[in-house]
Amino acid sequence: MSGGRGRSRAAVVLAVAAAVATAAVAAVAPPAAGAAPAGAAAPAVVGPGGVPRAVPVTRCTGYDALPPHTVVPGDLHVVGYCVTRQVRVLGDVVVHASYSWGATGGRVHGDVVVRRGAAVALGSAHVDGGIVLEEAQSLQATGEVARSVRGKADQVVLRDVRVGGAVNVAVPERVVEQGLYVRRAEVGGWVNVHGGRVDVGQSYLHRGLTVSWARSTVVSEAVVLADVTVRHARGPVDVGHLAWVDDHESRAEWDPDLPPTRSVHGGDLLLLDNDGPVVVGDTDVAGDLECRGNRGAVRVEAVTVGGTRTGQCA
């Protein structure tokens, strides 16, 4: 996590994120006994100068089908219920439709592609590329993703993770109880999410946060260096609420030694055209605070604003 920024509140948030141990990622259900990987012929691809070259493909179909510390020379295709430990993939990982991949440690030098209905759980893993979600069932990630996380999925959980690029996630309309959950994360790019339930807490966003058409929105104990925009929410919006506790972790699991921390927003806070009740509290906004077109009750308390307050937040 970034440090030494001279902002006391920001420093506290970053210290909280650094102090919490990495959470375990749910294991993928094991397959039938005896499953084993099978090598496959490499597809023809075009290399430098238009010269065809072969990329080796390894197929993973079962639990521990690849021994720990295996180096996969090309791409890894998951065509079953695959679990790996400390495996290094020199190419991409493609998780085919309706299958799942669970990885403990290890490294992917390319991208991770998660296809329709597939699930991925990465525990303390490193992805040198990005993660592409093609109508995936779920992504759970701890560790590091060098580039972006983008696409459509029922659920995305980013916990104890550093993402170098953006997070652009769309949650299908049919999904009611899941969405984007971000906790103790550092994100280098913008975070954009459409639909689902959105919960961003105890995290450091180097750019901004835009939430649209969410079923509920919570932003708590977060440092966001650019604008925060929540628009067209269909349920409650809670920005800055301290001591937020969800079904998965208690207050002590955030950090037992530090008190709750106010959110810090380096740009504007815009709350626009939301249906549910809107609460803004325990937040320092460097720019403007604008609340307009919200149809539910709007409550503002314990908020500092460096710019102007307009609309329902005036």
mmCIF file of C-alpha atoms in Angstrom:
data_model
loop_
_atom_site.group_PDB
_atom_site.id
_atom_site.type_symbol
_atom_site.label_atom_id
_atom_site.label_comp_id
_atom_site.label_asym_id
_atom_site.label_seq_id
_atom_site.Cartn_x
_atom_site.Cartn_y
_atom_site.Cartn_z
ATOM 1 C CA MET A 1 0.000 0.000 0.000
ATOM 2 C CA SER A 2 1.113 3.562 -0.606
ATOM 3 C CA GLY A 3 2.514 5.504 2.332
ATOM 4 C CA GLY A 4 4.178 8.767 3.330
ATOM 5 C CA ARG A 5 1.538 11.003 1.789
ATOM 6 C CA GLY A 6 1.437 13.558 4.605
ATOM 7 C CA ARG A 7 -2.286 13.110 5.092
ATOM 8 C CA SER A 8 -3.004 11.887 8.637
ATOM 9 C CA ARG A 9 -6.400 10.471 7.793
ATOM 10 C CA ALA A 10 -5.181 8.836 4.620
ATOM 11 C CA ALA A 11 -2.217 7.389 6.503
ATOM 12 C CA VAL A 12 -4.521 5.829 9.085
ATOM 13 C CA VAL A 13 -6.615 4.159 6.388
ATOM 14 C CA LEU A 14 -3.516 2.785 4.693
ATOM 15 C CA ALA A 15 -2.137 1.541 8.002
ATOM 16 C CA VAL A 16 -5.384 -0.285 8.666
ATOM 17 C CA ALA A 17 -5.248 -1.981 5.284
ATOM 18 C CA ALA A 18 -1.623 -3.016 5.768
ATOM 19 C CA ALA A 19 -2.228 -4.344 9.279
ATOM 20 C CA VAL A 20 -4.915 -6.849 8.433
ATOM 21 C CA ALA A 21 -3.785 -10.363 7.529
ATOM 22 C CA THR A 22 -4.633 -11.740 4.107
ATOM 23 C CA ALA A 23 -8.033 -13.437 4.170
ATOM 24 C CA ALA A 24 -8.470 -16.948 2.912
ATOM 25 C CA VAL A 25 -10.184 -17.450 -0.410
ATOM 26 C CA ALA A 26 -12.875 -20.108 -0.613
ATOM 27 C CA ALA A 27 -11.649 -23.353 -2.066
ATOM 28 C CA VAL A 28 -13.052 -24.732 -5.271
ATOM 29 C CA ALA A 29 -14.974 -27.974 -4.924
ATOM 30 C CA PRO A 30 -12.729 -30.961 -5.720
ATOM 31 C CA PRO A 31 -13.536 -33.114 -8.736
ATOM 32 C CA ALA A 32 -13.868 -36.838 -8.976
ATOM 33 C CA ALA A 33 -10.787 -38.768 -7.947
ATOM 34 C CA GLY A 34 -8.254 -39.667 -10.580
ATOM 35 C CA ALA A 35 -8.618 -36.585 -12.769
ATOM 36 C CA ALA A 36 -5.375 -35.683 -14.516
ATOM 37 C CA PRO A 37 -4.164 -33.040 -16.950
ATOM 38 C CA ALA A 38 -3.822 -33.806 -20.624
ATOM 39 C CA GLY A 39 -1.566 -32.003 -23.044
ATOM 40 C CA ALA A 40 -3.173 -30.618 -26.174
ATOM 41 C CA ALA A 41 -1.882 -29.570 -29.535
ATOM 42 C CA ALA A 42 -1.045 -25.891 -29.690
ATOM 43 C CA PRO A 43 -3.268 -23.596 -31.744
ATOM 44 C CA ALA A 44 -1.660 -21.622 -34.537
ATOM 45 C CA VAL A 45 -1.143 -17.972 -33.655
ATOM 46 C CA VAL A 46 0.639 -15.158 -35.408
ATOM 47 C CA GLY A 47 3.971 -14.066 -34.011
ATOM 48 C CA PRO A 48 6.225 -11.113 -34.890
ATOM 49 C CA GLY A 49 6.336 -10.368 -38.596
ATOM 50 C CA GLY A 50 3.219 -12.426 -39.261
ATOM 51 C CA VAL A 51 5.051 -15.731 -38.850
ATOM 52 C CA PRO A 52 2.837 -18.445 -37.333
ATOM 53 C CA ARG A 53 4.114 -19.855 -34.078
ATOM 54 C CA ALA A 54 2.875 -22.506 -31.705
ATOM 55 C CA VAL A 55 1.812 -21.739 -28.147
ATOM 56 C CA PRO A 56 1.799 -24.799 -25.874
ATOM 57 C CA VAL A 57 -1.505 -25.456 -24.124
ATOM 58 C CA THR A 58 -1.873 -27.413 -20.891
ATOM 59 C CA ARG A 59 -5.317 -28.563 -19.804
ATOM 60 C CA CYS A 60 -6.247 -28.804 -16.137
ATOM 61 C CA THR A 61 -9.220 -30.940 -15.176
ATOM 62 C CA GLY A 62 -8.827 -31.870 -11.548
ATOM 63 C CA TYR A 63 -7.670 -31.172 -8.023
ATOM 64 C CA ASP A 64 -3.869 -31.073 -7.882
ATOM 65 C CA ALA A 65 -3.734 -32.210 -11.497
ATOM 66 C CA LEU A 66 -0.629 -30.029 -11.719
ATOM 67 C CA PRO A 67 1.948 -30.732 -8.992
ATOM 68 C CA PRO A 68 2.969 -27.775 -6.822
ATOM 69 C CA HIS A 69 5.644 -25.521 -8.351
ATOM 70 C CA THR A 70 4.885 -26.704 -11.874
ATOM 71 C CA VAL A 71 5.896 -24.264 -14.633
ATOM 72 C CA VAL A 72 3.366 -24.227 -17.484
ATOM 73 C CA PRO A 73 5.291 -23.198 -20.632
ATOM 74 C CA GLY A 74 2.330 -21.637 -22.463
ATOM 75 C CA ASP A 75 -1.378 -21.217 -21.746
ATOM 76 C CA LEU A 76 -3.385 -23.074 -19.123
ATOM 77 C CA HIS A 77 -6.938 -24.059 -20.090
ATOM 78 C CA VAL A 78 -9.240 -25.062 -17.246
ATOM 79 C CA VAL A 79 -11.800 -27.601 -18.436
ATOM 80 C CA GLY A 80 -12.902 -29.058 -15.112
ATOM 81 C CA TYR A 81 -12.717 -28.255 -11.409
ATOM 82 C CA CYS A 82 -9.061 -27.324 -11.190
ATOM 83 C CA VAL A 83 -7.063 -26.417 -8.084
ATOM 84 C CA THR A 84 -3.384 -25.418 -8.259
ATOM 85 C CA ARG A 85 -0.730 -24.598 -5.666
ATOM 86 C CA GLN A 86 2.265 -22.395 -6.417
ATOM 87 C CA VAL A 87 1.971 -22.995 -10.157
ATOM 88 C CA ARG A 88 3.615 -20.587 -12.605
ATOM 89 C CA VAL A 89 1.905 -20.044 -15.973
ATOM 90 C CA LEU A 90 4.027 -18.340 -18.630
ATOM 91 C CA GLY A 91 1.014 -17.541 -20.819
ATOM 92 C CA ASP A 92 -2.687 -16.921 -20.182
ATOM 93 C CA VAL A 93 -5.169 -18.843 -18.067
ATOM 94 C CA VAL A 94 -8.555 -19.485 -19.696
ATOM 95 C CA VAL A 95 -11.310 -20.863 -17.457
ATOM 96 C CA HIS A 96 -13.894 -22.336 -19.785
ATOM 97 C CA ALA A 97 -17.653 -21.993 -19.354
ATOM 98 C CA SER A 98 -19.147 -23.379 -16.138
ATOM 99 C CA TYR A 99 -15.806 -24.668 -14.800
ATOM 100 C CA SER A 100 -13.766 -23.333 -11.887
ATOM 101 C CA TRP A 101 -10.177 -22.673 -10.927
ATOM 102 C CA GLY A 102 -8.788 -22.182 -7.446
ATOM 103 C CA ALA A 103 -5.165 -21.072 -7.105
ATOM 104 C CA THR A 104 -3.109 -20.770 -3.944
ATOM 105 C CA GLY A 105 -0.036 -18.659 -4.615
ATOM 106 C CA GLY A 106 1.681 -18.896 -7.966
ATOM 107 C CA ARG A 107 1.955 -16.478 -10.873
ATOM 108 C CA VAL A 108 0.295 -15.902 -14.246
ATOM 109 C CA HIS A 109 2.477 -13.985 -16.692
ATOM 110 C CA GLY A 110 -0.428 -13.241 -19.028
ATOM 111 C CA ASP A 111 -4.145 -12.613 -18.528
ATOM 112 C CA VAL A 112 -6.830 -14.592 -16.732
ATOM 113 C CA VAL A 113 -9.998 -15.034 -18.808
ATOM 114 C CA VAL A 114 -13.111 -16.235 -16.970
ATOM 115 C CA ARG A 115 -15.851 -17.375 -19.314
ATOM 116 C CA ARG A 116 -19.627 -17.616 -18.923
ATOM 117 C CA GLY A 117 -20.706 -19.234 -15.659
ATOM 118 C CA ALA A 118 -17.122 -19.962 -14.573
ATOM 119 C CA ALA A 119 -15.664 -19.221 -11.139
ATOM 120 C CA VAL A 120 -12.146 -18.242 -10.069
ATOM 121 C CA ALA A 121 -10.659 -17.990 -6.568
ATOM 122 C CA LEU A 122 -7.122 -16.607 -6.322
ATOM 123 C CA GLY A 123 -5.378 -16.754 -2.951
ATOM 124 C CA SER A 124 -2.192 -14.658 -2.657
ATOM 125 C CA ALA A 125 -1.595 -15.053 -6.378
ATOM 126 C CA HIS A 126 0.081 -12.664 -8.843
ATOM 127 C CA VAL A 127 -1.323 -11.860 -12.272
ATOM 128 C CA ASP A 128 1.062 -9.901 -14.494
ATOM 129 C CA GLY A 129 -1.715 -9.111 -16.970
ATOM 130 C CA GLY A 130 -5.372 -8.412 -16.278
ATOM 131 C CA ILE A 131 -8.522 -10.342 -15.450
ATOM 132 C CA VAL A 132 -11.288 -10.480 -18.067
ATOM 133 C CA LEU A 133 -14.775 -11.518 -16.952
ATOM 134 C CA GLU A 134 -17.002 -12.847 -19.732
ATOM 135 C CA GLU A 135 -20.315 -13.197 -17.852
ATOM 136 C CA ALA A 136 -18.512 -15.088 -15.108
ATOM 137 C CA GLN A 137 -20.193 -16.524 -12.064
ATOM 138 C CA SER A 138 -17.643 -15.178 -9.591
ATOM 139 C CA LEU A 139 -14.142 -13.859 -8.997
ATOM 140 C CA GLN A 140 -12.456 -13.825 -5.605
ATOM 141 C CA ALA A 141 -8.936 -12.427 -5.505
ATOM 142 C CA THR A 142 -6.222 -11.694 -2.989
ATOM 143 C CA GLY A 143 -2.658 -10.873 -4.002
ATOM 144 C CA GLU A 144 -1.810 -8.648 -6.969
ATOM 145 C CA VAL A 145 -3.187 -7.908 -10.444
ATOM 146 C CA ALA A 146 -0.823 -5.748 -12.492
ATOM 147 C CA ARG A 147 -3.416 -4.492 -14.961
ATOM 148 C CA SER A 148 -7.214 -4.149 -14.872
ATOM 149 C CA VAL A 149 -10.160 -6.233 -13.727
ATOM 150 C CA ARG A 150 -12.994 -5.788 -16.209
ATOM 151 C CA GLY A 151 -16.118 -7.383 -17.581
ATOM 152 C CA LYS A 152 -19.408 -8.840 -16.360
ATOM 153 C CA ALA A 153 -19.856 -11.157 -13.376
ATOM 154 C CA ASP A 154 -22.425 -12.054 -10.743
ATOM 155 C CA GLN A 155 -19.941 -11.423 -7.938
ATOM 156 C CA VAL A 156 -16.476 -9.877 -7.644
ATOM 157 C CA VAL A 157 -14.654 -9.931 -4.302
ATOM 158 C CA LEU A 158 -11.349 -8.040 -4.104
ATOM 159 C CA ARG A 159 -9.893 -8.447 -0.641
ATOM 160 C CA ASP A 160 -6.307 -7.779 0.469
ATOM 161 C CA VAL A 161 -5.336 -7.148 -3.128
ATOM 162 C CA ARG A 162 -3.478 -4.582 -5.189
ATOM 163 C CA VAL A 163 -4.835 -3.821 -8.676
ATOM 164 C CA GLY A 164 -2.534 -1.709 -10.835
ATOM 165 C CA GLY A 165 -5.171 -0.681 -13.369
ATOM 166 C CA ALA A 166 -8.892 -0.008 -13.285
ATOM 167 C CA VAL A 167 -11.783 -2.071 -11.984
ATOM 168 C CA ASN A 168 -14.700 -1.974 -14.445
ATOM 169 C CA VAL A 169 -17.461 -4.402 -13.476
ATOM 170 C CA ALA A 170 -21.064 -4.834 -14.604
ATOM 171 C CA VAL A 171 -23.406 -7.029 -12.571
ATOM 172 C CA PRO A 172 -26.319 -8.609 -14.482
ATOM 173 C CA GLU A 173 -29.811 -7.291 -13.767
ATOM 174 C CA ARG A 174 -30.993 -10.717 -12.574
ATOM 175 C CA VAL A 175 -28.476 -10.659 -9.683
ATOM 176 C CA VAL A 176 -30.101 -9.350 -6.505
ATOM 177 C CA GLU A 177 -27.843 -10.139 -3.535
ATOM 178 C CA GLN A 178 -24.332 -10.092 -5.010
ATOM 179 C CA GLY A 179 -22.123 -7.527 -6.702
ATOM 180 C CA LEU A 180 -18.765 -5.846 -6.043
ATOM 181 C CA TYR A 181 -17.108 -6.190 -2.637
ATOM 182 C CA VAL A 182 -13.789 -4.392 -2.075
ATOM 183 C CA ARG A 183 -11.975 -4.542 1.252
ATOM 184 C CA ARG A 184 -8.398 -3.611 2.199
ATOM 185 C CA ALA A 185 -7.504 -3.064 -1.445
ATOM 186 C CA GLU A 186 -5.379 -0.614 -3.404
ATOM 187 C CA VAL A 187 -6.556 0.243 -6.919
ATOM 188 C CA GLY A 188 -4.434 2.306 -9.301
ATOM 189 C CA GLY A 189 -7.153 3.150 -11.820
ATOM 190 C CA TRP A 190 -10.781 4.212 -11.736
ATOM 191 C CA VAL A 191 -13.386 1.936 -10.160
ATOM 192 C CA ASN A 192 -16.625 1.758 -12.179
ATOM 193 C CA VAL A 193 -19.471 -0.570 -11.275
ATOM 194 C CA HIS A 194 -22.940 -0.943 -12.772
ATOM 195 C CA GLY A 195 -25.660 -2.835 -10.916
ATOM 196 C CA GLY A 196 -25.534 -5.291 -8.033
ATOM 197 C CA ARG A 197 -24.688 -4.480 -4.437
ATOM 198 C CA VAL A 198 -21.567 -2.378 -3.961
ATOM 199 C CA ASP A 199 -19.445 -2.325 -0.805
ATOM 200 C CA VAL A 200 -16.091 -0.508 -0.820
ATOM 201 C CA GLY A 201 -14.330 -0.272 2.528
ATOM 202 C CA GLN A 202 -10.952 0.333 4.120
ATOM 203 C CA SER A 203 -9.327 0.768 0.724
ATOM 204 C CA TYR A 204 -7.127 3.234 -1.185
ATOM 205 C CA LEU A 205 -8.276 4.275 -4.664
ATOM 206 C CA HIS A 206 -5.716 6.315 -6.602
ATOM 207 C CA ARG A 207 -8.406 7.586 -8.966
ATOM 208 C CA GLY A 208 -12.159 7.804 -8.447
ATOM 209 C CA LEU A 209 -15.270 5.707 -7.878
ATOM 210 C CA THR A 210 -18.417 5.699 -10.024
ATOM 211 C CA VAL A 211 -21.430 3.587 -9.046
ATOM 212 C CA SER A 212 -24.580 3.443 -11.169
ATOM 213 C CA TRP A 213 -27.866 1.540 -10.862
ATOM 214 C CA ALA A 214 -26.709 -0.348 -7.767
ATOM 215 C CA ARG A 215 -29.157 -2.146 -5.507
ATOM 216 C CA SER A 216 -27.286 -0.765 -2.488
ATOM 217 C CA THR A 217 -24.074 1.199 -2.002
ATOM 218 C CA VAL A 218 -21.686 1.423 0.957
ATOM 219 C CA VAL A 219 -18.414 3.406 0.929
ATOM 220 C CA SER A 220 -16.704 3.316 4.322
ATOM 221 C CA GLU A 221 -13.231 4.158 5.660
ATOM 222 C CA ALA A 222 -11.875 4.708 2.155
ATOM 223 C CA VAL A 223 -9.372 7.115 0.633
ATOM 224 C CA VAL A 224 -10.482 8.102 -2.878
ATOM 225 C CA LEU A 225 -8.217 10.637 -4.569
ATOM 226 C CA ALA A 226 -10.657 11.758 -7.294
ATOM 227 C CA ASP A 227 -14.460 12.080 -7.541
ATOM 228 C CA VAL A 228 -16.977 9.725 -5.976
ATOM 229 C CA THR A 229 -20.271 9.518 -7.886
ATOM 230 C CA VAL A 230 -23.316 7.439 -6.964
ATOM 231 C CA ARG A 231 -26.250 7.759 -9.351
ATOM 232 C CA HIS A 232 -29.545 5.967 -10.024
ATOM 233 C CA ALA A 233 -29.195 3.696 -6.981
ATOM 234 C CA ARG A 234 -32.299 1.576 -6.427
ATOM 235 C CA GLY A 235 -31.634 1.037 -2.731
ATOM 236 C CA PRO A 236 -29.909 2.713 0.219
ATOM 237 C CA VAL A 237 -26.735 4.753 -0.231
ATOM 238 C CA ASP A 238 -24.379 5.002 2.749
ATOM 239 C CA VAL A 239 -21.193 7.036 2.289
ATOM 240 C CA GLY A 240 -18.759 7.233 5.192
ATOM 241 C CA HIS A 241 -20.736 5.283 7.783
ATOM 242 C CA LEU A 242 -18.283 4.191 10.470
ATOM 243 C CA ALA A 243 -18.168 0.743 12.043
ATOM 244 C CA TRP A 244 -19.958 -0.831 9.090
ATOM 245 C CA VAL A 245 -20.196 -4.573 9.755
ATOM 246 C CA ASP A 246 -21.470 -7.020 7.154
ATOM 247 C CA ASP A 247 -22.322 -10.696 7.367
ATOM 248 C CA HIS A 248 -18.752 -11.828 6.735
ATOM 249 C CA GLU A 249 -16.520 -10.019 9.195
ATOM 250 C CA SER A 250 -16.687 -8.278 12.537
ATOM 251 C CA ARG A 251 -15.376 -4.865 13.463
ATOM 252 C CA ALA A 252 -12.280 -6.460 15.028
ATOM 253 C CA GLU A 253 -11.356 -8.079 11.726
ATOM 254 C CA TRP A 254 -10.891 -4.647 10.176
ATOM 255 C CA ASP A 255 -8.221 -3.892 12.799
ATOM 256 C CA PRO A 256 -8.434 -4.516 16.550
ATOM 257 C CA ASP A 257 -5.858 -1.838 17.432
ATOM 258 C CA LEU A 258 -7.115 1.177 15.455
ATOM 259 C CA PRO A 259 -10.343 3.139 15.881
ATOM 260 C CA PRO A 260 -12.694 3.560 12.929
ATOM 261 C CA THR A 261 -11.356 6.015 10.358
ATOM 262 C CA ARG A 262 -13.140 8.760 8.453
ATOM 263 C CA SER A 263 -13.318 8.512 4.681
ATOM 264 C CA VAL A 264 -11.236 10.982 2.660
ATOM 265 C CA HIS A 265 -12.331 12.042 -0.841
ATOM 266 C CA GLY A 266 -9.867 14.141 -2.841
ATOM 267 C CA GLY A 267 -12.396 15.307 -5.443
ATOM 268 C CA ASP A 268 -16.146 15.926 -5.486
ATOM 269 C CA LEU A 269 -18.848 13.766 -3.914
ATOM 270 C CA LEU A 270 -21.869 13.557 -6.228
ATOM 271 C CA LEU A 271 -25.081 11.793 -5.163
ATOM 272 C CA LEU A 272 -27.548 12.023 -8.030
ATOM 273 C CA ASP A 273 -31.031 10.660 -8.808
ATOM 274 C CA ASN A 274 -31.020 7.873 -6.236
ATOM 275 C CA ASP A 275 -34.243 6.139 -5.162
ATOM 276 C CA GLY A 276 -33.311 4.940 -1.691
ATOM 277 C CA PRO A 277 -32.367 6.902 1.421
ATOM 278 C CA VAL A 278 -28.989 8.655 1.285
ATOM 279 C CA VAL A 279 -26.691 9.011 4.304
ATOM 280 C CA VAL A 280 -23.396 10.919 4.218
ATOM 281 C CA GLY A 281 -21.329 10.931 7.392
ATOM 282 C CA ASP A 282 -17.811 10.846 8.815
ATOM 283 C CA THR A 283 -16.296 11.951 5.514
ATOM 284 C CA ASP A 284 -13.887 14.710 4.472
ATOM 285 C CA VAL A 285 -14.551 15.988 0.941
ATOM 286 C CA ALA A 286 -11.863 18.169 -0.643
ATOM 287 C CA GLY A 287 -14.110 19.314 -3.497
ATOM 288 C CA ASP A 288 -17.855 19.930 -3.736
ATOM 289 C CA LEU A 289 -20.722 17.978 -2.197
ATOM 290 C CA GLU A 290 -23.706 17.822 -4.542
ATOM 291 C CA CYS A 291 -26.957 15.989 -3.846
ATOM 292 C CA ARG A 292 -29.620 16.337 -6.515
ATOM 293 C CA GLY A 293 -32.714 14.447 -7.647
ATOM 294 C CA ASN A 294 -32.648 11.926 -4.791
ATOM 295 C CA ARG A 295 -36.160 10.644 -4.064
ATOM 296 C CA GLY A 296 -35.467 9.203 -0.609
ATOM 297 C CA ALA A 297 -34.515 11.050 2.561
ATOM 298 C CA VAL A 298 -31.058 12.675 2.579
ATOM 299 C CA ARG A 299 -29.079 12.959 5.823
ATOM 300 C CA VAL A 300 -25.682 14.663 6.153
ATOM 301 C CA GLU A 301 -23.737 14.595 9.411
ATOM 302 C CA ALA A 302 -20.099 14.929 10.544
ATOM 303 C CA VAL A 303 -18.950 15.938 7.059
ATOM 304 C CA THR A 304 -16.328 18.531 6.091
ATOM 305 C CA VAL A 305 -16.432 20.045 2.598
ATOM 306 C CA GLY A 306 -13.598 22.040 1.024
ATOM 307 C CA GLY A 307 -15.763 23.331 -1.830
ATOM 308 C CA THR A 308 -19.483 24.072 -1.856
ATOM 309 C CA ARG A 309 -22.572 22.156 -0.759
ATOM 310 C CA THR A 310 -25.433 22.204 -3.217
ATOM 311 C CA GLY A 311 -28.893 20.740 -3.655
ATOM 312 C CA GLN A 312 -30.248 18.433 -0.971
ATOM 313 C CA CYS A 313 -26.902 18.460 0.872
ATOM 314 C CA ALA A 314 -26.693 22.262 1.167
#
